[in-house]
Amino acid sequence: MWQSSPPGSIYDYIRVASFSIGADGLIEQWSRRAAGLFGMSSAEVVGRDPVEAFMPAELRPDAHRAVSEILDGKEWTGLVPFRIPGENAVRGLAEIYVMPSETETGERAALCIVVDVRALRRIETDLAASQAIFGQSPFGFVLFGTDFTVVRANKRFATVFGGEADDHRGRTVDDYLARPEAERLSSTLRRVLETGDAVTDLQLVGTPPGTTGRRHWSMNLYRVHSGAGRPVGIAGLATDVTQRHIAAREAASARRNLALLNEASARIGNSLDLETTARELLDVAVPGFCDLASVDLYQGLLTGEEASPASWGRHHQESGTGSAELRRVAHASAVSDALPEVFAAGTGSGAEGAGDTGPPALGSVHRYPFHSPCAVALRTGRVEDVPGDERGFVHSTLAVPMVAHDVVVGLVQFSRTKGSESFGERDRALATELAARAAVCIDNARLYRREHERALILQRSLLPPGDPEAAGLDIACRYLPGNTATEVGGDWFDVIELPGHRTALVVGDVMGRGLRAAVAMGELRTAVRTLALLDLEPAEVLSALDEVARGLGTPGGGERSDGFGAGGGAQWPSRAAHKSREADLSEVYLATCVYAVYDPVTRRCTFANAGHLPPVVAEPGEPALLLDVPPGMPLGVGGEPFEEVEVELEEGALLALYTDGLVESRDHPLDEGLDAFRQALAEPSQPLEDVCDHVLTTLDTRHGEDDIALLMARIQGLAPDAVGDWRLPRELRSVGRARELAREQLTAWDLDDLVDTTELLVSELVTNALRYGEGEIRLRLLRDRTLVCEVWDAGLVQPRRRRARDTDEGGRGLQLVGLLSAAWGSRRTPRGKTVWFELALPDGAPAAELSVEQLLSMY
């Protein structure tokens, strides 16, 4: 098949030329390539001696001899220098192959084939360079033909995929890569061949023959053209980037781990709750680090046992019976909430108490067998690998002990399901760090819970339990500590029962907040109760309490009364002024207090104030008012006496005692808060609990800035028919008259069961008043929740209980009073003293009789 040579063939590069020599030694034919090579046209050369035509003069003799030999029939090949016409002294070098020939008449002639040696040298150089690049390249080099079969491959390529370089000729991409990767490479080759657009950094993954490890390659592809621009194939340069891929993956893993640690720092430990902290850990770990996770904490930690954390599991570890009891407090799954069994599949934990059908349920208590990985991790404090199960969902699990301050507080398990990478050393380190951070937060939460419970016990022990009860009063109270973290503060209130069905109402505020203020408050509250039981007047109670407060702390320097006003306390001092001194008097316990004593018989209330805000009274149908009670100085300042104010309150009136946290804040001055408080008491006839709630929801208390204590009492005086009051002359027959009056009054009250005891005890008290007292005698009986009998006289000598001698005819009256009454005592009055006893009202059961031992104790 004849066809023209395509452009860019090899002949275009080596420039092969030809000419012929006749029998006469002259040039007969001159090809166009010869004209191009020697630069001489056919007209200039034909008919001339070739030696004379283009050879240098000094070489012509030898050349003539060579031509003669050729015409004699000898073949010859050699290098012949020639002068390049038009290039002055420049000479060329031609390789000539001379073949003897014959003319049609049988004469000797010659055919000469000429190649420019310079072109040959250039081709040799190009081939050597190509071979060096292709054959000696450290990269895998492969040339695909237009049919996408391998035309040529270098040694590096053969080293990776086996055999010799020539063995790869004719192979396709399917011989090297799995189907998905092969199809992707084939489509890329097709696109490069069709468009001519090169592709760089094509990522391919495969497994070389004879190996098990997956390799990663980066491949550059470009289309190869002939000299005339015709596509002849696609060249591919492949670089093994497996190590780079591993390094990039490790770098990405390190960045991920760092991001997880940063996230853990921000999200774990935001609350001081054990369960919440455990859930925060799992929120960070799933799904960023693992597919499944769970947290178990020691049961002793959760129940608040006082034993040290190290002892929670010591008994079981020493006895070899397994781990101590743990409770599952959190679990999380990124797989499916409908597949809880994945928590058990492949974990190998074998938790006891979780049942045979699955892992421990959330909130369940369980143990791990002694030799299980989980128990070993808890025992040693080291991370343990939990064996997987080929049939399960989980193939890799880490049991990580939660260690805080060298103490294990629990266990966290991180699991990855099939399809995810197994945990490596870097993952183990990250898991340990995550568990340690959560463990510290959990241990802090444990310590906080312990201290919080202790603080609450302290606080609750210092406040009245439940809703206090008092004769002639309906009482409701609220306490809101400003320190919401510990729920303890320095505010307090109290309701104290006094003899004669009277009640002491107390509200106080130690300057400062937190546990330290609560301790000071507790000491002052105890002192108030002790002083109240002495039945002192309100002003006397505050004076004695001031001495107690002055002894609680050590002055921090300067006069303790500075900055608290002067002039006898004409106005109650600013609470802000007191608090501004707190830093300078940090070791001095300063407090404000209102002490009031209410008598339900007269509905009169006596107030004394130590630097506290004034009481508020809201009478039916009237706006609430601030009582004008001289404020005095705060407790702990000293130097000023306290004044008393006695106020008669109407039936149904509302009395409110409170602390400044209710009416004062940074954004609202005190006067505005007091006005708002008075307006909130506009409807005092509502149920008292509703009134308290209305006050707290109406006022802008800014809860958290200061403690709040609110004590409210509705006045309900004793009914006139519940009081018996008589005056007796100072004569012996008054004893009998007293018994008679008592009997009649108890009969009118339907308290016949108490008549005999009351007559006996009244007789003893009136007799003592005649014998040891002075002035007129007053007898009063009060019926409320109990029966109270009071005997008044003008004498100042207090009765004293003593043991009578065997020969004494008397002296046993007070012993009898003590044995037969529920309580008894005496108190001073402005005009003498009062001796009283109290009897419980009958409940239908027969009255208890004195035992022989009790009767003999009087002798």
PDB file of C-alpha atoms in Angstrom, residues 700-786:
ATOM      1  CA  ASP A 700     -36.908  43.369  91.566  1.00  0.00           C
ATOM      2  CA  THR A 701     -34.823  41.440  94.058  1.00  0.00           C
ATOM      3  CA  ARG A 702     -31.872  40.851  91.696  1.00  0.00           C
ATOM      4  CA  HIS A 703     -31.524  37.430  93.280  1.00  0.00           C
ATOM      5  CA  GLY A 704     -27.885  36.512  93.655  1.00  0.00           C
ATOM      6  CA  GLU A 705     -26.676  39.957  94.696  1.00  0.00           C
ATOM      7  CA  ASP A 706     -27.595  39.549  98.377  1.00  0.00           C
ATOM      8  CA  ASP A 707     -29.331  37.187 100.750  1.00  0.00           C
ATOM      9  CA  ILE A 708     -33.063  37.610 101.312  1.00  0.00           C
ATOM     10  CA  ALA A 709     -34.985  36.756 104.473  1.00  0.00           C
ATOM     11  CA  LEU A 710     -38.693  37.574 104.830  1.00  0.00           C
ATOM     12  CA  LEU A 711     -40.758  36.871 107.947  1.00  0.00           C
ATOM     13  CA  MET A 712     -44.450  37.770 107.849  1.00  0.00           C
ATOM     14  CA  ALA A 713     -46.989  37.396 110.656  1.00  0.00           C
ATOM     15  CA  ARG A 714     -50.738  38.087 110.681  1.00  0.00           C
ATOM     16  CA  ILE A 715     -52.031  39.291 114.053  1.00  0.00           C
ATOM     17  CA  GLN A 716     -54.617  37.019 115.674  1.00  0.00           C
ATOM     18  CA  GLY A 717     -54.924  37.944 119.349  1.00  0.00           C
ATOM     19  CA  LEU A 718     -56.256  35.558 121.962  1.00  0.00           C
ATOM     20  CA  ALA A 719     -60.024  35.748 122.359  1.00  0.00           C
ATOM     21  CA  PRO A 720     -61.179  37.426 125.594  1.00  0.00           C
ATOM     22  CA  ASP A 721     -62.849  34.199 126.726  1.00  0.00           C
ATOM     23  CA  ALA A 722     -59.451  32.435 126.442  1.00  0.00           C
ATOM     24  CA  VAL A 723     -57.997  34.626 129.216  1.00  0.00           C
ATOM     25  CA  GLY A 724     -58.713  34.557 132.939  1.00  0.00           C
ATOM     26  CA  ASP A 725     -57.177  37.435 134.907  1.00  0.00           C
ATOM     27  CA  TRP A 726     -57.674  38.174 138.614  1.00  0.00           C
ATOM     28  CA  ARG A 727     -56.046  40.275 141.330  1.00  0.00           C
ATOM     29  CA  LEU A 728     -55.840  38.878 144.850  1.00  0.00           C
ATOM     30  CA  PRO A 729     -55.146  40.668 148.127  1.00  0.00           C
ATOM     31  CA  ARG A 730     -52.079  39.773 150.099  1.00  0.00           C
ATOM     32  CA  GLU A 731     -53.723  37.513 152.670  1.00  0.00           C
ATOM     33  CA  LEU A 732     -53.889  33.791 153.400  1.00  0.00           C
ATOM     34  CA  ARG A 733     -57.412  33.300 152.171  1.00  0.00           C
ATOM     35  CA  SER A 734     -56.206  34.299 148.674  1.00  0.00           C
ATOM     36  CA  VAL A 735     -54.752  30.805 148.330  1.00  0.00           C
ATOM     37  CA  GLY A 736     -58.162  29.211 148.558  1.00  0.00           C
ATOM     38  CA  ARG A 737     -59.652  31.950 146.389  1.00  0.00           C
ATOM     39  CA  ALA A 738     -57.027  31.231 143.724  1.00  0.00           C
ATOM     40  CA  ARG A 739     -57.877  27.536 143.717  1.00  0.00           C
ATOM     41  CA  GLU A 740     -61.560  28.358 143.410  1.00  0.00           C
ATOM     42  CA  LEU A 741     -61.042  30.765 140.493  1.00  0.00           C
ATOM     43  CA  ALA A 742     -58.855  28.274 138.690  1.00  0.00           C
ATOM     44  CA  ARG A 743     -61.425  25.495 139.156  1.00  0.00           C
ATOM     45  CA  GLU A 744     -64.271  27.634 137.842  1.00  0.00           C
ATOM     46  CA  GLN A 745     -62.300  28.818 134.812  1.00  0.00           C
ATOM     47  CA  LEU A 746     -61.172  25.339 133.819  1.00  0.00           C
ATOM     48  CA  THR A 747     -64.683  24.028 134.198  1.00  0.00           C
ATOM     49  CA  ALA A 748     -65.901  26.807 131.898  1.00  0.00           C
ATOM     50  CA  TRP A 749     -63.232  25.781 129.368  1.00  0.00           C
ATOM     51  CA  ASP A 750     -64.207  22.111 129.614  1.00  0.00           C
ATOM     52  CA  LEU A 751     -60.783  21.239 130.989  1.00  0.00           C
ATOM     53  CA  ASP A 752     -62.018  19.189 133.928  1.00  0.00           C
ATOM     54  CA  ASP A 753     -59.119  16.751 133.522  1.00  0.00           C
ATOM     55  CA  LEU A 754     -56.690  19.520 134.485  1.00  0.00           C
ATOM     56  CA  VAL A 755     -58.609  20.867 137.483  1.00  0.00           C
ATOM     57  CA  ASP A 756     -56.888  18.866 140.222  1.00  0.00           C
ATOM     58  CA  THR A 757     -53.353  19.441 138.926  1.00  0.00           C
ATOM     59  CA  THR A 758     -53.994  23.114 138.284  1.00  0.00           C
ATOM     60  CA  GLU A 759     -55.508  23.672 141.726  1.00  0.00           C
ATOM     61  CA  LEU A 760     -52.495  22.049 143.367  1.00  0.00           C
ATOM     62  CA  LEU A 761     -49.930  24.004 141.411  1.00  0.00           C
ATOM     63  CA  VAL A 762     -51.794  27.321 141.666  1.00  0.00           C
ATOM     64  CA  SER A 763     -51.945  26.819 145.416  1.00  0.00           C
ATOM     65  CA  GLU A 764     -48.163  26.299 145.541  1.00  0.00           C
ATOM     66  CA  LEU A 765     -47.381  29.416 143.466  1.00  0.00           C
ATOM     67  CA  VAL A 766     -49.774  31.713 145.359  1.00  0.00           C
ATOM     68  CA  THR A 767     -48.457  30.407 148.682  1.00  0.00           C
ATOM     69  CA  ASN A 768     -44.862  31.191 147.561  1.00  0.00           C
ATOM     70  CA  ALA A 769     -45.969  34.660 146.480  1.00  0.00           C
ATOM     71  CA  LEU A 770     -47.454  35.314 149.916  1.00  0.00           C
ATOM     72  CA  ARG A 771     -44.443  33.896 151.710  1.00  0.00           C
ATOM     73  CA  TYR A 772     -41.571  35.359 149.651  1.00  0.00           C
ATOM     74  CA  GLY A 773     -43.114  38.054 147.470  1.00  0.00           C
ATOM     75  CA  GLU A 774     -44.351  41.577 147.940  1.00  0.00           C
ATOM     76  CA  GLY A 775     -47.417  43.609 147.080  1.00  0.00           C
ATOM     77  CA  GLU A 776     -50.602  42.597 145.338  1.00  0.00           C
ATOM     78  CA  ILE A 777     -50.879  39.124 143.762  1.00  0.00           C
ATOM     79  CA  ARG A 778     -52.160  38.609 140.228  1.00  0.00           C
ATOM     80  CA  LEU A 779     -53.370  35.287 138.824  1.00  0.00           C
ATOM     81  CA  ARG A 780     -53.773  34.764 135.065  1.00  0.00           C
ATOM     82  CA  LEU A 781     -54.812  31.678 133.083  1.00  0.00           C
ATOM     83  CA  LEU A 782     -54.277  31.500 129.299  1.00  0.00           C
ATOM     84  CA  ARG A 783     -55.718  28.847 127.017  1.00  0.00           C
ATOM     85  CA  ASP A 784     -54.317  28.352 123.538  1.00  0.00           C
ATOM     86  CA  ARG A 785     -52.398  25.342 122.327  1.00  0.00           C
ATOM     87  CA  THR A 786     -51.481  24.737 125.982  1.00  0.00           C
TER      88      THR A 786
END
